[in-house]
Every structure is written in structure tokens, then in C-alpha cells.
PDB file of C-alpha atoms (C1' of nucleotides) in Angstrom:
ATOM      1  CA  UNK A   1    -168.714 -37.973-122.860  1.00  0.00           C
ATOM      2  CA  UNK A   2    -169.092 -35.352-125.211  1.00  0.00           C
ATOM      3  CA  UNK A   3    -168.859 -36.318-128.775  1.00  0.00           C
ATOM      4  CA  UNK A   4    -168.606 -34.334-131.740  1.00  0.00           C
ATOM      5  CA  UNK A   5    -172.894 -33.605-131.807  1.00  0.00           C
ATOM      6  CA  UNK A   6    -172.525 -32.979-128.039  1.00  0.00           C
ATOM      7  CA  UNK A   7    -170.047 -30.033-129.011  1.00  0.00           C
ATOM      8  CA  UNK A   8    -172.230 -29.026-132.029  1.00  0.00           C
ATOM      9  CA  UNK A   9    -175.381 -28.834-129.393  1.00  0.00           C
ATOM     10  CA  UNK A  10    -173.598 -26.615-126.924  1.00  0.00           C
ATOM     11  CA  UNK A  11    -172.604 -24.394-129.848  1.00  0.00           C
ATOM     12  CA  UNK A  12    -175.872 -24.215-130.800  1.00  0.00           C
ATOM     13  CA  UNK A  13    -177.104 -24.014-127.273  1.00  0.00           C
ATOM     14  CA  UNK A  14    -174.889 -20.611-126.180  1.00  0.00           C
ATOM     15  CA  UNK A  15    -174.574 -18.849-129.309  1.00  0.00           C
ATOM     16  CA  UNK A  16    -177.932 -17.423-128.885  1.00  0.00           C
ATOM     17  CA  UNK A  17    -178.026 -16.250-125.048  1.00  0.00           C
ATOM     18  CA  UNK A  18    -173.927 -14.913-125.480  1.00  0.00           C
ATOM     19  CA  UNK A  19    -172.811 -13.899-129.018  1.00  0.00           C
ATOM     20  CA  UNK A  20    -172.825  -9.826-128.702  1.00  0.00           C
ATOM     21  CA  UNK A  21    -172.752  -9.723-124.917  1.00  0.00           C
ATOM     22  CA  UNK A  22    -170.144  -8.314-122.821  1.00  0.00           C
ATOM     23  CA  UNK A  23    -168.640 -10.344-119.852  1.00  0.00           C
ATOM     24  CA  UNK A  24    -168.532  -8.789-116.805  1.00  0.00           C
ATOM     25  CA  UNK A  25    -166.787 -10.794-114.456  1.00  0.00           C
ATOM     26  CA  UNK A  26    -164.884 -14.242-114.946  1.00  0.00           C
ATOM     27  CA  UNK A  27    -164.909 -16.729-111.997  1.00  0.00           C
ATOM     28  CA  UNK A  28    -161.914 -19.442-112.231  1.00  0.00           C
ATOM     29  CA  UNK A  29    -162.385 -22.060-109.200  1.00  0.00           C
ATOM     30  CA  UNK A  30    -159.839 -24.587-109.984  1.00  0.00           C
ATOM     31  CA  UNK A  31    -157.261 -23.823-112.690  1.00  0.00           C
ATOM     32  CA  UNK A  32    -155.998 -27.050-113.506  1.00  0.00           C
ATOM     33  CA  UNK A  33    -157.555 -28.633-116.165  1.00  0.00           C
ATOM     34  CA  UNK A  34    -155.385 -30.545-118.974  1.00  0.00           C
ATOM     35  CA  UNK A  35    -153.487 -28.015-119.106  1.00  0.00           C
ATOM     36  CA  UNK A  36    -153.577 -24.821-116.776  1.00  0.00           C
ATOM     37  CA  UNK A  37    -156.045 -22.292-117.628  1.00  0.00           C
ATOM     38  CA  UNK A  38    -154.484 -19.060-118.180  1.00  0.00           C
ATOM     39  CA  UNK A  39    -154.448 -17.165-114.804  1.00  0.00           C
ATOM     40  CA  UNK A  40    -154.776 -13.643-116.742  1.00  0.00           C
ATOM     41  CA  UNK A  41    -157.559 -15.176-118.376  1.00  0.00           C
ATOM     42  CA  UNK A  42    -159.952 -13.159-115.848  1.00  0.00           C
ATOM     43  CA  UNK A  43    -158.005  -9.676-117.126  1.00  0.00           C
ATOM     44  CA  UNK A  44    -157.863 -10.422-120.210  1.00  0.00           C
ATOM     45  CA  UNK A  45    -161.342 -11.212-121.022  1.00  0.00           C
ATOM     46  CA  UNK A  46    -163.296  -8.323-118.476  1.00  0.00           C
ATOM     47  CA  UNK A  47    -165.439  -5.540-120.442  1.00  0.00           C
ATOM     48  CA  UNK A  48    -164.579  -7.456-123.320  1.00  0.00           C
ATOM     49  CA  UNK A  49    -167.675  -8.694-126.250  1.00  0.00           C
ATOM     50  CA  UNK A  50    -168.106 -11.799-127.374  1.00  0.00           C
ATOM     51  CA  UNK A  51    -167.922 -11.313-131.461  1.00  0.00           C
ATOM     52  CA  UNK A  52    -168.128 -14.775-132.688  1.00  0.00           C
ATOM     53  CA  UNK A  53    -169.310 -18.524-131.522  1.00  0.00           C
ATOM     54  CA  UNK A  54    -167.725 -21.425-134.073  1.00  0.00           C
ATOM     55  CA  UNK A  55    -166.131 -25.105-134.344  1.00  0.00           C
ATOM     56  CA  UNK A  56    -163.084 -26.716-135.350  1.00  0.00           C
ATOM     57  CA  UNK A  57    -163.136 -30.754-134.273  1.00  0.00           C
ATOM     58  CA  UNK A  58    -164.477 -30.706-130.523  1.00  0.00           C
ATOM     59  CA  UNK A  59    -162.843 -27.564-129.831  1.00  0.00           C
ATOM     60  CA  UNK A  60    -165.550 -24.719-129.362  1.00  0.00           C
ATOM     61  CA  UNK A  61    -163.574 -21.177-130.223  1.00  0.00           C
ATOM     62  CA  UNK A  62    -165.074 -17.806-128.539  1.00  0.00           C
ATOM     63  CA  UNK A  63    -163.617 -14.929-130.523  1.00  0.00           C
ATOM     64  CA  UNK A  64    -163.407 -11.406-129.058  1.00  0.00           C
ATOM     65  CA  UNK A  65    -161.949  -8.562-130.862  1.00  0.00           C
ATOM     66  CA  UNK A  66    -158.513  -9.257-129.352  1.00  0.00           C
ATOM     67  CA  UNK A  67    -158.635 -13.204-129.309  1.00  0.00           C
ATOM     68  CA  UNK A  68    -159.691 -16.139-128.836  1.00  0.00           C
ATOM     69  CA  UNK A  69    -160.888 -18.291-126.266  1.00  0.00           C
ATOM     70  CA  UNK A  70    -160.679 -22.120-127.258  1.00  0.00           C
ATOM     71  CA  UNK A  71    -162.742 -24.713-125.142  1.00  0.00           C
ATOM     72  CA  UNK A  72    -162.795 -28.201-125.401  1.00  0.00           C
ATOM     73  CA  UNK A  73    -165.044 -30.377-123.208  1.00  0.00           C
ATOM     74  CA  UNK A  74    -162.529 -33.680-122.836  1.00  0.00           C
ATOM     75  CA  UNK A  75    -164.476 -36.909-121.583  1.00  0.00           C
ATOM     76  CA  UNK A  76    -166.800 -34.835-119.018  1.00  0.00           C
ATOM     77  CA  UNK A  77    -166.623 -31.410-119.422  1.00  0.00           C
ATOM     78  CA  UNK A  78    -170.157 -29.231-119.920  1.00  0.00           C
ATOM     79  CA  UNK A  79    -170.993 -25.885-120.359  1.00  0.00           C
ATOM     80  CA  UNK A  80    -174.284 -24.802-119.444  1.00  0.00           C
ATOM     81  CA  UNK A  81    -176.609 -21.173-118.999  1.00  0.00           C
ATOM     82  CA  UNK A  82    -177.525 -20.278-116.015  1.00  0.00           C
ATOM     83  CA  UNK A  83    -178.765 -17.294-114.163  1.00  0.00           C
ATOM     84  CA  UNK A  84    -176.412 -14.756-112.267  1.00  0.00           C
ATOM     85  CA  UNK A  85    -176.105 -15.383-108.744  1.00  0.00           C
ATOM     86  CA  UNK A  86    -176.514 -19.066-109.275  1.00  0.00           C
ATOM     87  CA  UNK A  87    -174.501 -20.937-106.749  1.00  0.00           C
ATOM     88  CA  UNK A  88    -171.966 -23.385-108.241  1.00  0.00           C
ATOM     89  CA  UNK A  89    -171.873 -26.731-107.135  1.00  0.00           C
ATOM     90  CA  UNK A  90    -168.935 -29.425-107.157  1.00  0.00           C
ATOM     91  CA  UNK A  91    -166.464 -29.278-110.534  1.00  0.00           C
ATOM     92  CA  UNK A  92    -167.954 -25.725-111.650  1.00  0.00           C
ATOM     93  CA  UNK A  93    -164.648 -24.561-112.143  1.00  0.00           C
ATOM     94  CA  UNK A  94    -164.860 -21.653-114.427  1.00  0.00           C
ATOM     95  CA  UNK A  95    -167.871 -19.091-114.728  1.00  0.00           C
ATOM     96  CA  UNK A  96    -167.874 -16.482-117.609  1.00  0.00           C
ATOM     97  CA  UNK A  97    -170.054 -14.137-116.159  1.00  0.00           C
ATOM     98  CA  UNK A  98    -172.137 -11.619-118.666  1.00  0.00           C
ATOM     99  CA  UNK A  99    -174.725  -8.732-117.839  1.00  0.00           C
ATOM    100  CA  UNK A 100    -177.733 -11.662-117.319  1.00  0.00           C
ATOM    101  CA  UNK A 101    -176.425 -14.874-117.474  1.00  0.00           C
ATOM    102  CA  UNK A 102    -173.575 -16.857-116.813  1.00  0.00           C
ATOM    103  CA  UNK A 103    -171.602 -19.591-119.078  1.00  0.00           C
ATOM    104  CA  UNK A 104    -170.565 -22.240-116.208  1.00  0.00           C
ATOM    105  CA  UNK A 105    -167.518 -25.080-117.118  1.00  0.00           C
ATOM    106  CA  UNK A 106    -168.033 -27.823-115.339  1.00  0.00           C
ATOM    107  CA  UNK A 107    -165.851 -30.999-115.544  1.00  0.00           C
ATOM    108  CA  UNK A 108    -165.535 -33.807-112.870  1.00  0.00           C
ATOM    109  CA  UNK A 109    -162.449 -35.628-114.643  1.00  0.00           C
ATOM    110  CA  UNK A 110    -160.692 -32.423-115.818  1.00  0.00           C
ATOM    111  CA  UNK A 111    -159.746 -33.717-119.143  1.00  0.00           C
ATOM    112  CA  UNK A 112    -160.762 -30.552-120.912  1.00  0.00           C
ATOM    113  CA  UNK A 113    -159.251 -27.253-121.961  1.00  0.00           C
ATOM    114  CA  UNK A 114    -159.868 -23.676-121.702  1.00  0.00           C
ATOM    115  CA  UNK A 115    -157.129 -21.733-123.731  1.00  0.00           C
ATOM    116  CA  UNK A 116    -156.810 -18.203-124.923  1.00  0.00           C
ATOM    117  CA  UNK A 117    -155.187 -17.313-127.901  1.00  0.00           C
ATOM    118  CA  UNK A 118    -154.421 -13.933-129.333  1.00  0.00           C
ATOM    119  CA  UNK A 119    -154.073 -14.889-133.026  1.00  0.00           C
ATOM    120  CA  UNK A 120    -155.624 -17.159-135.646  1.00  0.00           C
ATOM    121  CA  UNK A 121    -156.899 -20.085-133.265  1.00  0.00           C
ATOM    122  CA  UNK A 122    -156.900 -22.427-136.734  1.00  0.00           C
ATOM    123  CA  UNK A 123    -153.013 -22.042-136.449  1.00  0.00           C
ATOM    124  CA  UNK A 124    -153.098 -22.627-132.752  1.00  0.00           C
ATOM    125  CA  UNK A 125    -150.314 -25.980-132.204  1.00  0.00           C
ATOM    126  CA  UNK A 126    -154.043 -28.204-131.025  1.00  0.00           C
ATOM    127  CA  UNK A 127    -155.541 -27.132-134.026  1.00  0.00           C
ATOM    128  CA  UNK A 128    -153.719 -26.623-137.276  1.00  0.00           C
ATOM    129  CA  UNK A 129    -152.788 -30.437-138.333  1.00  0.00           C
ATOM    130  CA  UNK A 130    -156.236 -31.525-137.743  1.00  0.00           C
ATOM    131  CA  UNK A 131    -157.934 -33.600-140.439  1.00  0.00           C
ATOM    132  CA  UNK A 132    -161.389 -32.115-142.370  1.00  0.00           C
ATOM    133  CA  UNK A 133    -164.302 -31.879-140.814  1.00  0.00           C
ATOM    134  CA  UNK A 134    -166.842 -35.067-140.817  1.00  0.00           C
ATOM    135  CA  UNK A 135    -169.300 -33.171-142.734  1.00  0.00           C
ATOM    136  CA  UNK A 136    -167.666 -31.435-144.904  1.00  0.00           C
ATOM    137  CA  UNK A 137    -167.240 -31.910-148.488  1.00  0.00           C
ATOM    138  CA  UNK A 138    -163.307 -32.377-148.532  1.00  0.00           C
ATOM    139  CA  UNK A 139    -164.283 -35.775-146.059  1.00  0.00           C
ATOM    140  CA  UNK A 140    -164.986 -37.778-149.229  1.00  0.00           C
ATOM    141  CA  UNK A 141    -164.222 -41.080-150.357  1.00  0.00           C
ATOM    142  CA  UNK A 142    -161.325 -40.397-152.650  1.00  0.00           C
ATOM    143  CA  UNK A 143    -159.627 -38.449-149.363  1.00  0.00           C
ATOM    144  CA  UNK A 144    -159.859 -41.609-147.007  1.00  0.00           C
ATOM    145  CA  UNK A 145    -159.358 -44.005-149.881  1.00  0.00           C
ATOM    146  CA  UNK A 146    -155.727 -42.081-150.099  1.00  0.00           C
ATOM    147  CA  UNK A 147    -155.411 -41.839-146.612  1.00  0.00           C
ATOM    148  CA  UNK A 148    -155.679 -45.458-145.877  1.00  0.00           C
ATOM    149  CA  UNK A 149    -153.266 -46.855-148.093  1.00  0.00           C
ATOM    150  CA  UNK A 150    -149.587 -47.577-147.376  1.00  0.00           C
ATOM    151  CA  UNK A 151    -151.516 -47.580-143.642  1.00  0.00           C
ATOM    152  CA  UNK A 152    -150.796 -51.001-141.683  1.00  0.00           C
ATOM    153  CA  UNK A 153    -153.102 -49.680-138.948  1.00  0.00           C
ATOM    154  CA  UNK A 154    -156.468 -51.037-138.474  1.00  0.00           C
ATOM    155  CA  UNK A 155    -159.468 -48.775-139.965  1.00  0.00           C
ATOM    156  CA  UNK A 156    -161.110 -47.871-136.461  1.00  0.00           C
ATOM    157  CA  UNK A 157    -157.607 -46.075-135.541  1.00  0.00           C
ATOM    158  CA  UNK A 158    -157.492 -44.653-138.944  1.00  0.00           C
ATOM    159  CA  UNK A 159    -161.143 -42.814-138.670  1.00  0.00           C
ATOM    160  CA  UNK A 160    -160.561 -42.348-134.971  1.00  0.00           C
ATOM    161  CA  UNK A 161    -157.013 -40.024-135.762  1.00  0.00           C
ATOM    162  CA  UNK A 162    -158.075 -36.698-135.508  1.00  0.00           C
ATOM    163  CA  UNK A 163    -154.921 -36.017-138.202  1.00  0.00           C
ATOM    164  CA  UNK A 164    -157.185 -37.740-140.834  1.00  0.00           C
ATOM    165  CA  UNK A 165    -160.689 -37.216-139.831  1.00  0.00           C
ATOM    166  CA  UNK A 166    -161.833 -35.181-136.655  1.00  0.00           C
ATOM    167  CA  UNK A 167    -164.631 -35.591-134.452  1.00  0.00           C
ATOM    168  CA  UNK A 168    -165.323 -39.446-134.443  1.00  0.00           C
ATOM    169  CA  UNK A 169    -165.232 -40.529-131.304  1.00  0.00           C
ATOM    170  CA  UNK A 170    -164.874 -44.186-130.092  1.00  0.00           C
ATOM    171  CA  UNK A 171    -169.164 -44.608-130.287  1.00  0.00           C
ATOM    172  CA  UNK A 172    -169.462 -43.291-133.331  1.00  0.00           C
ATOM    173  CA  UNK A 173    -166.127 -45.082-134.800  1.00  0.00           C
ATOM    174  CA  UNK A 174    -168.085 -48.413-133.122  1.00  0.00           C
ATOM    175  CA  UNK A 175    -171.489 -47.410-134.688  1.00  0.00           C
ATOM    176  CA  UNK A 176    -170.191 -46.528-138.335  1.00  0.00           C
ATOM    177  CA  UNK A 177    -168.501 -49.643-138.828  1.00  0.00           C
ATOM    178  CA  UNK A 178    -171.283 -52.127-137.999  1.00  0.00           C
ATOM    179  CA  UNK A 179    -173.465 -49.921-140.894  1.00  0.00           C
ATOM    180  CA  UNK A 180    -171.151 -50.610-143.126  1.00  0.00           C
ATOM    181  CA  UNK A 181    -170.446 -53.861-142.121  1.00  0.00           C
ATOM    182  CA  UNK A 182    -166.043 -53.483-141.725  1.00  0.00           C
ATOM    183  CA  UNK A 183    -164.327 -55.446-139.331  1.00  0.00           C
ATOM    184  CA  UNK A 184    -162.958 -53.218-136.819  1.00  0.00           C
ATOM    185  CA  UNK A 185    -159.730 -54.662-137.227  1.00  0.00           C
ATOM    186  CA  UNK A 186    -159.257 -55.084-140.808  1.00  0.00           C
ATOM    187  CA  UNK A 187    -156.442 -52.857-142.016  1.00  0.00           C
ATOM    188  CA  UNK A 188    -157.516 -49.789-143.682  1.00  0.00           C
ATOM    189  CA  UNK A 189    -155.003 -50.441-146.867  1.00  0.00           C
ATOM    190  CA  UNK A 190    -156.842 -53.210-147.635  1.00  0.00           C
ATOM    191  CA  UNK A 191    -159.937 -51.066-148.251  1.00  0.00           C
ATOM    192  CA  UNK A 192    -160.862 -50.434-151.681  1.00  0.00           C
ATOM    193  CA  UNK A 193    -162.920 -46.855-152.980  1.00  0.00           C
ATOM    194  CA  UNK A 194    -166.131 -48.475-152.505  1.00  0.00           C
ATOM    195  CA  UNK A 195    -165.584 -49.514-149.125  1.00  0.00           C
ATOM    196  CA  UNK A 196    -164.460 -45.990-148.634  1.00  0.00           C
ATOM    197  CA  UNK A 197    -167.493 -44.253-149.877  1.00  0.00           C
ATOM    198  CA  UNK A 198    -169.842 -46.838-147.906  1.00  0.00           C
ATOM    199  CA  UNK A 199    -167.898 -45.887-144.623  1.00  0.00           C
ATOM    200  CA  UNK A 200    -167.472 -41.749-145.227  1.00  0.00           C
ATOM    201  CA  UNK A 201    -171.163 -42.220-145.669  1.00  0.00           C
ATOM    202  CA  UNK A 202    -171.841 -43.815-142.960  1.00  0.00           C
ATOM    203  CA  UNK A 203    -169.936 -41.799-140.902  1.00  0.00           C
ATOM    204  CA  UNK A 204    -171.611 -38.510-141.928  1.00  0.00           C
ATOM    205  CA  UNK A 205    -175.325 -40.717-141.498  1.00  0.00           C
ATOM    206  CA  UNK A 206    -174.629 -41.060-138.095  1.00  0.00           C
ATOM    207  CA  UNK A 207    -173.002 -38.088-136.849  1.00  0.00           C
ATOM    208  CA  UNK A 208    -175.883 -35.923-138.542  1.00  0.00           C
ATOM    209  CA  UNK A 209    -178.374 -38.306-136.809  1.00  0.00           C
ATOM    210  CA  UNK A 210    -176.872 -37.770-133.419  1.00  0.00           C
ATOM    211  CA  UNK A 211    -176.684 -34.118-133.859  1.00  0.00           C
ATOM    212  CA  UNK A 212    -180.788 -33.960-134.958  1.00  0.00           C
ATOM    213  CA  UNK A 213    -181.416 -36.234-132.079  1.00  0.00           C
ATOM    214  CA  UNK A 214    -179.413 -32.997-129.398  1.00  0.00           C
ATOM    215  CA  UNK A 215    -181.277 -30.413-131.317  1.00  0.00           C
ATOM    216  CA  UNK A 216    -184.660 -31.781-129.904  1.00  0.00           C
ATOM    217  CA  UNK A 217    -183.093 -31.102-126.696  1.00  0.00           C
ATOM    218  CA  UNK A 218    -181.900 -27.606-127.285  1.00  0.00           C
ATOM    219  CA  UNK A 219    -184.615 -26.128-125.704  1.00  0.00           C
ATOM    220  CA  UNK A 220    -184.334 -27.869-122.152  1.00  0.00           C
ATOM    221  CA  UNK A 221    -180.565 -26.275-122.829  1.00  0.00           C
ATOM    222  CA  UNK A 222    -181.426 -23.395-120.122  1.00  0.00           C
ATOM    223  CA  UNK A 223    -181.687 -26.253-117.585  1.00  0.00           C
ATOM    224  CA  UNK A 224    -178.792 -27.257-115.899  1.00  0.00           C
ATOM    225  CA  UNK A 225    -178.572 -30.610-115.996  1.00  0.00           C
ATOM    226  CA  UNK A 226    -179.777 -31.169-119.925  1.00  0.00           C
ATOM    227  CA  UNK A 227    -179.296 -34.339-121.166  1.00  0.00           C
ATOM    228  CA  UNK A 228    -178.044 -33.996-124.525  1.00  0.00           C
ATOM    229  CA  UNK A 229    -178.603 -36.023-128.056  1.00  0.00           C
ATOM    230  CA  UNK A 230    -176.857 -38.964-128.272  1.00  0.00           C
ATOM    231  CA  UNK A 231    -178.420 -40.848-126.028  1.00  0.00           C
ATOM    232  CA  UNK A 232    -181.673 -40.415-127.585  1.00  0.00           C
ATOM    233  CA  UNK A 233    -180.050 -42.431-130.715  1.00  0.00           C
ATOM    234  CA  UNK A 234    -180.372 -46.349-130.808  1.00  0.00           C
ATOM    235  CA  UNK A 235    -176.942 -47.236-130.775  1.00  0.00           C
ATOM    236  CA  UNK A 236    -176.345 -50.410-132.802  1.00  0.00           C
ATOM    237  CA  UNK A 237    -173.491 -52.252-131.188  1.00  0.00           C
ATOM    238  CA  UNK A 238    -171.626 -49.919-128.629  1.00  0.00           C
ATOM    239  CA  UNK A 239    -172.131 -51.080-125.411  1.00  0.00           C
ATOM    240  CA  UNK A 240    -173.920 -54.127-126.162  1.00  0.00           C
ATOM    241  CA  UNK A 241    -171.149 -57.204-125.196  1.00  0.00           C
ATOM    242  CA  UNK A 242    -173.094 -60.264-125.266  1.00  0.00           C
ATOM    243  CA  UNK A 243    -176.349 -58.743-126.560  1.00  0.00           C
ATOM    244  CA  UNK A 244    -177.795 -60.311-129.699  1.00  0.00           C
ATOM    245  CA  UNK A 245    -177.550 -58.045-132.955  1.00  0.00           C
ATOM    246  CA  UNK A 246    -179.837 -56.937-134.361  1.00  0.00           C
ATOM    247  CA  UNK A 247    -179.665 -57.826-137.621  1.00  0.00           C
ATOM    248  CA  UNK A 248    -178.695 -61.714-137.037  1.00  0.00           C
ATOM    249  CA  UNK A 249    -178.937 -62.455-133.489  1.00  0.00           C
ATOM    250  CA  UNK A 250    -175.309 -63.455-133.114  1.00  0.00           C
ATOM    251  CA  UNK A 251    -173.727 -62.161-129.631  1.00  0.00           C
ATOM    252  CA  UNK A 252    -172.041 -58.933-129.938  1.00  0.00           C
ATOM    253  CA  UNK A 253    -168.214 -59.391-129.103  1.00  0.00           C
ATOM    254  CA  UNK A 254    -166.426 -56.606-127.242  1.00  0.00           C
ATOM    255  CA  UNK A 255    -162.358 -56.372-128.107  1.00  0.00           C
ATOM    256  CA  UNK A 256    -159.821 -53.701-127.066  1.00  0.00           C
ATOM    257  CA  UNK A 257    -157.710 -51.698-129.342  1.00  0.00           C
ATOM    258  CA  UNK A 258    -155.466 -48.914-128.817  1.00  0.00           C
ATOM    259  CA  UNK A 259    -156.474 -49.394-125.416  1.00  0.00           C
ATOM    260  CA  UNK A 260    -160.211 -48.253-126.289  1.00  0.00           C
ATOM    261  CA  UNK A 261    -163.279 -50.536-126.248  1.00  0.00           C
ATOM    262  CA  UNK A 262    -164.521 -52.012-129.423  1.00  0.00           C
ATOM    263  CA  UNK A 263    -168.192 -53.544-129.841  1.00  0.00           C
ATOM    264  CA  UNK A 264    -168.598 -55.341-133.059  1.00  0.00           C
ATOM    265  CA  UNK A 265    -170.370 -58.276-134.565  1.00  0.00           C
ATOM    266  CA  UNK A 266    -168.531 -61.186-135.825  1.00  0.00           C
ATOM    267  CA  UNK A 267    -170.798 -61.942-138.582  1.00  0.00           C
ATOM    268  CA  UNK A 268    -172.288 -58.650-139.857  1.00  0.00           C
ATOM    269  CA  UNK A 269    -168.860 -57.419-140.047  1.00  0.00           C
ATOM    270  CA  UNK A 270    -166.594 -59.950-141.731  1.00  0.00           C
ATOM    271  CA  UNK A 271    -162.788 -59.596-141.747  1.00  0.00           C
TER     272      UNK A 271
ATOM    273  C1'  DA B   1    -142.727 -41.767-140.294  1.00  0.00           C
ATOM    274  C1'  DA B   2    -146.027 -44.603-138.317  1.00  0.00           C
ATOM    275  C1'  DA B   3    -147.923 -47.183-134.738  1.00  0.00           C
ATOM    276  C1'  DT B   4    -148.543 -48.057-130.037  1.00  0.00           C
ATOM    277  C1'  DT B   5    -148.603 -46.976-125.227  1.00  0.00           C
ATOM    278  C1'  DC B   6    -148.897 -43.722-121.513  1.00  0.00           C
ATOM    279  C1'  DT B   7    -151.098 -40.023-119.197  1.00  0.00           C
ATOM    280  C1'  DC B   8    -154.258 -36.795-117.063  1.00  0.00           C
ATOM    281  C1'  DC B   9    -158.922 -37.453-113.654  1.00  0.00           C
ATOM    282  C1'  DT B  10    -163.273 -38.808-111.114  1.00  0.00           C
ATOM    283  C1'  DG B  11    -167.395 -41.408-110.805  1.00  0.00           C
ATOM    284  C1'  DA B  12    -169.711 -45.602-111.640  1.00  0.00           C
ATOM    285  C1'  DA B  13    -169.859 -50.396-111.287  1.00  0.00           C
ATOM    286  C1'  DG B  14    -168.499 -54.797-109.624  1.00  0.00           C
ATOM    287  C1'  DG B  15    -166.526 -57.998-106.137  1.00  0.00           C
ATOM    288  C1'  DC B  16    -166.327 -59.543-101.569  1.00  0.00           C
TER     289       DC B  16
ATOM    290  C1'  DT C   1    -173.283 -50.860 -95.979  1.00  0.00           C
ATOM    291  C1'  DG C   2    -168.756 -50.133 -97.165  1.00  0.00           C
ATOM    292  C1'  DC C   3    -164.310 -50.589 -98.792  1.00  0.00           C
ATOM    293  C1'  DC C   4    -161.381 -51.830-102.486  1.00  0.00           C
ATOM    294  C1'  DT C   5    -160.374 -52.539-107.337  1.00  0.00           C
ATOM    295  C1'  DT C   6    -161.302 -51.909-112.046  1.00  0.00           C
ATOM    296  C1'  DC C   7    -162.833 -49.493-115.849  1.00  0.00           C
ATOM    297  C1'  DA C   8    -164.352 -45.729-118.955  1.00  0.00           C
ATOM    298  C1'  DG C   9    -162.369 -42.496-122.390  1.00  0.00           C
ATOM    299  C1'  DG C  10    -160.308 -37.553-125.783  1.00  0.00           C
ATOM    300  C1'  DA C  11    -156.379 -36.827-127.501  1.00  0.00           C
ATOM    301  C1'  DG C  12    -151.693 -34.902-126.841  1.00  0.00           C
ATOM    302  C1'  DA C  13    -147.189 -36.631-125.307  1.00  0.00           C
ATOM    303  C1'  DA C  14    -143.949 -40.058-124.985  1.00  0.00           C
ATOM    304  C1'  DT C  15    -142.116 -44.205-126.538  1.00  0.00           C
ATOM    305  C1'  DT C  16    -141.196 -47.991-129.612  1.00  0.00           C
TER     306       DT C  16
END
DNA sequence: AAATTCTCCTGAAGGC
DNA sequence: TGCCTTCAGGAGAATT
């Protein structure tokens, strides 16, 4: 399940093999991902060089000189390198095919995204209400402090909602809170500034973590299978129901909200 | 307006 | 071994 440093990785992982190549040929399999991918995406991308490889949230954006190509990986999706002529196997639906190489989709549960967009893809309808960036400077303690209040909603929903902060997924929401010792339920206007600042920072801490952790796998990237970063990290509490924490020992509970999974521990992380 | 629930999908895991 | 059920989750859409 890609996560934000999963996204960051495959940026990092393309850009060098793609960015200034020309595609040649593009390959679509199965069309129907979240939403349909454009069937003139093959025309409209053909001859066409690949100018620019960035990031907005999860979303990866692929800018030629006449648009933009916006990617986003949903719960399974992967992009890998491989060489031309490679055979594709089960859920390679799309293939962007370039003089050497090819960049190959692949996504078992569809829940991903490949768009095209012929203007600015930051005012794309997916994109342009989206919250700051994680690691940015403008994700600070004074924004979330402001964010939170008035807010009956519990904190993990707040710093899950993409509209307020993008790019922290349900492991890292689980993870950030047990370093800062919040109760996943606690309701993010009862948060003072300090509480803020502790849980920005530990939000940044282990998002940049996870995305050192993929960059020791960058070079395997070539390979097609390549595991990426995050499961290199020691996750704290995600995943763990019933496991002893370990910072005092006490069972870790697991509780739904918002219909997601939620791995916390009762003492470390008083209400 | 804000909060919650529903939805897409397949593969893995668990029960019998 | 195999069939069936349940669950996992990103995030937009629909609903409350």
C-alpha cells in the first residue's frame, strides 16, 4: 500500500531512466481503473517528451509540453522499469513505452488513477483543495493548531484529511500518534499549540524516516518486484493488536474509526 | 459546513 | 486441499 515515501521512492526511482525521453508507444490493457483512463491517452501522448517528473500528495504528475499526465498508485498500484519487450504479467495494465525502457502500471485492486490533463494539474478538481505538504514549511504547528479547533472530529481523521494535511496515510497517522503519545480518539480541539508542534513533528520524523529507509532500496528499483522502504522501518504500534509495547509492555489495543484500523496503546497514549 | 458512511477491487488470511 | 467469508485500505462521492 503505497504511502506517501512509497510515492516519493518511485519519483525518485523513474525520474532518472525517463525525464527527457520520448515515448514511443503506449500499451493500455485494461482501462478501468478508479476512474477510466483516457482512451486517447495512447494518441495523445505518442512522439511526445517527457519534460518534467514532480509530486503533489500521492499523486505523481508527468508533464509534457502539452500536459500532464497525473498518476496515483491507490492501495496497490506500482510502477516499475523494465526492459522493452518484457512480457507483462497479470494487472500490468498500462505500459508507457520509451526508446529503451518501459514504465509498466500495475495494480491488482485498481484503486488508482492515470489522468491526463492539458492545463495546470495543481488546479486539476483532485488536486487544488489539497492541504500543504507534510514536509513543508507551511505544515507547522500554528497551521494545525488553527485547523483543529472548532473541529469535533477526532485528531487521527483530522491529520488523515488530505484537505488539511496530505500524504499521511493510516500507518503513519497510527505511528505518529504513539510518538507523541495522543490518544487516537481525543478530539483535535482539545489540542493545545504544544501538542501541535509535538505531533507536526512527529509527523515529519517519521515520514522522512520512511522515505530514507526506500532510498536504500532505490537501486534494486530496476528489478521488478522491489520491495520498497517502509517496511524496512520498525513500526511502533501498527499492526501489533495484542503485542506488548514497547515502551511499557501493556497490550496494544486495535479500534476502528472511520471505518479504518487503529493500533494504539492505552497507556502511552492517554485520553 | 462538518462528520460519517459508502464505494471501487483483489489477494491474503482465517474458519471449517 | 478447498471452499467460503472476512478483511485490508486511499480517498472521492454520497449521505447524514
Amino acid at each position: 500500500m503505497p504511502e506517501l515515501p512509497e510515492v516519493e521512492t518511485t519519483l525518485r526511482g523513474i525520474k532518472p531512466h525517463f525525464l527527457g525521453k520520448k515515448i514511443t508507444v503506449v500499451h493500455i490493457r485494461h482501462h478501468q481503473l478508479r476512474w477510466p483512463i483516457p482512451q486517447n491517452i495512447a494518441a495523445i501522448l505518442q512522439g511526445k517528451t517527457l519534460q518534467k517528473i514532480t509530486r503533489r500528495a500521492k499523486y505523481l504528475l508527468l508533464t509534457f509540453n502539452h500536459g500532464t499526465l497525473i498518476i496515483h498508485l491507490g492501495m496497490s498500484g506500482k510502477l516499475s522499469v523494465v526492459a522493452n519487450n518484457t512480457s507483462f504479467k497479470k494487472h500490468d495494465h498500462c505500459d508507457f513505452v520509451f526508446d529503451k525502457l518501459i514504465l509498466r502500471y500495475h495494480d491488482p485492486r485498481r484503486f488508482g488513477a492515470i489522468l491526463w490533463t492539458d492545463g495546470d494539474p495543481l488546479q486539476h478538481s483532485l488536486l487544488k483543495n489539497l492541504g500543504p505538504e507534510p514536509l513543508s514549511r507551511s505544515f507547522n504547528a500554528k497551521y494545525l493548531y488553527r485547523s483543529c479547533q472548532h473541529k469535533k472530529a477526532n485528531i487521527k481523521s483530522i491529520i488523515m484529511n488530505s484537505q488539511i494535511v496530505v500524504g499521511v496515510g493510516n500507518i503513519y497517522a497510527n505511528e505518529a500518534l504513539f510518538l507523541v503519545g495522543i490518544h487516537p480518539a481525543q478530539s483535535a480541539r482539545s489540542l493545545n499549540l504544544v501538542m501541535c508542534e509535538k505531533l507536526v513533528q512527529a509527523i515529519k520524523t517519521v515520514l522522512r524516516k520512511s522515505i530514507k529507509a526506500g532510498g536504500t532500496t532505490l537501486r534494486d528499483f530496476l528489478q521488478a518486484d522491489g520491495k520498497l522502504g517502509y517496511f524496512a522501518q520498525q513500526l511502533q504500534v501498527y499492526g501489533r493488536k495484542n503485542l506488548p509495547c514497547f515502551q511499557c509492555q501493556q497490550a496494544i489495543i486495535l479500534l476502528r474509526q472511520q471505518q479504518r484500523a487503529t493500533y494504539f496503546c492505552a497507556k502511552c497514549q492517554n485520553k
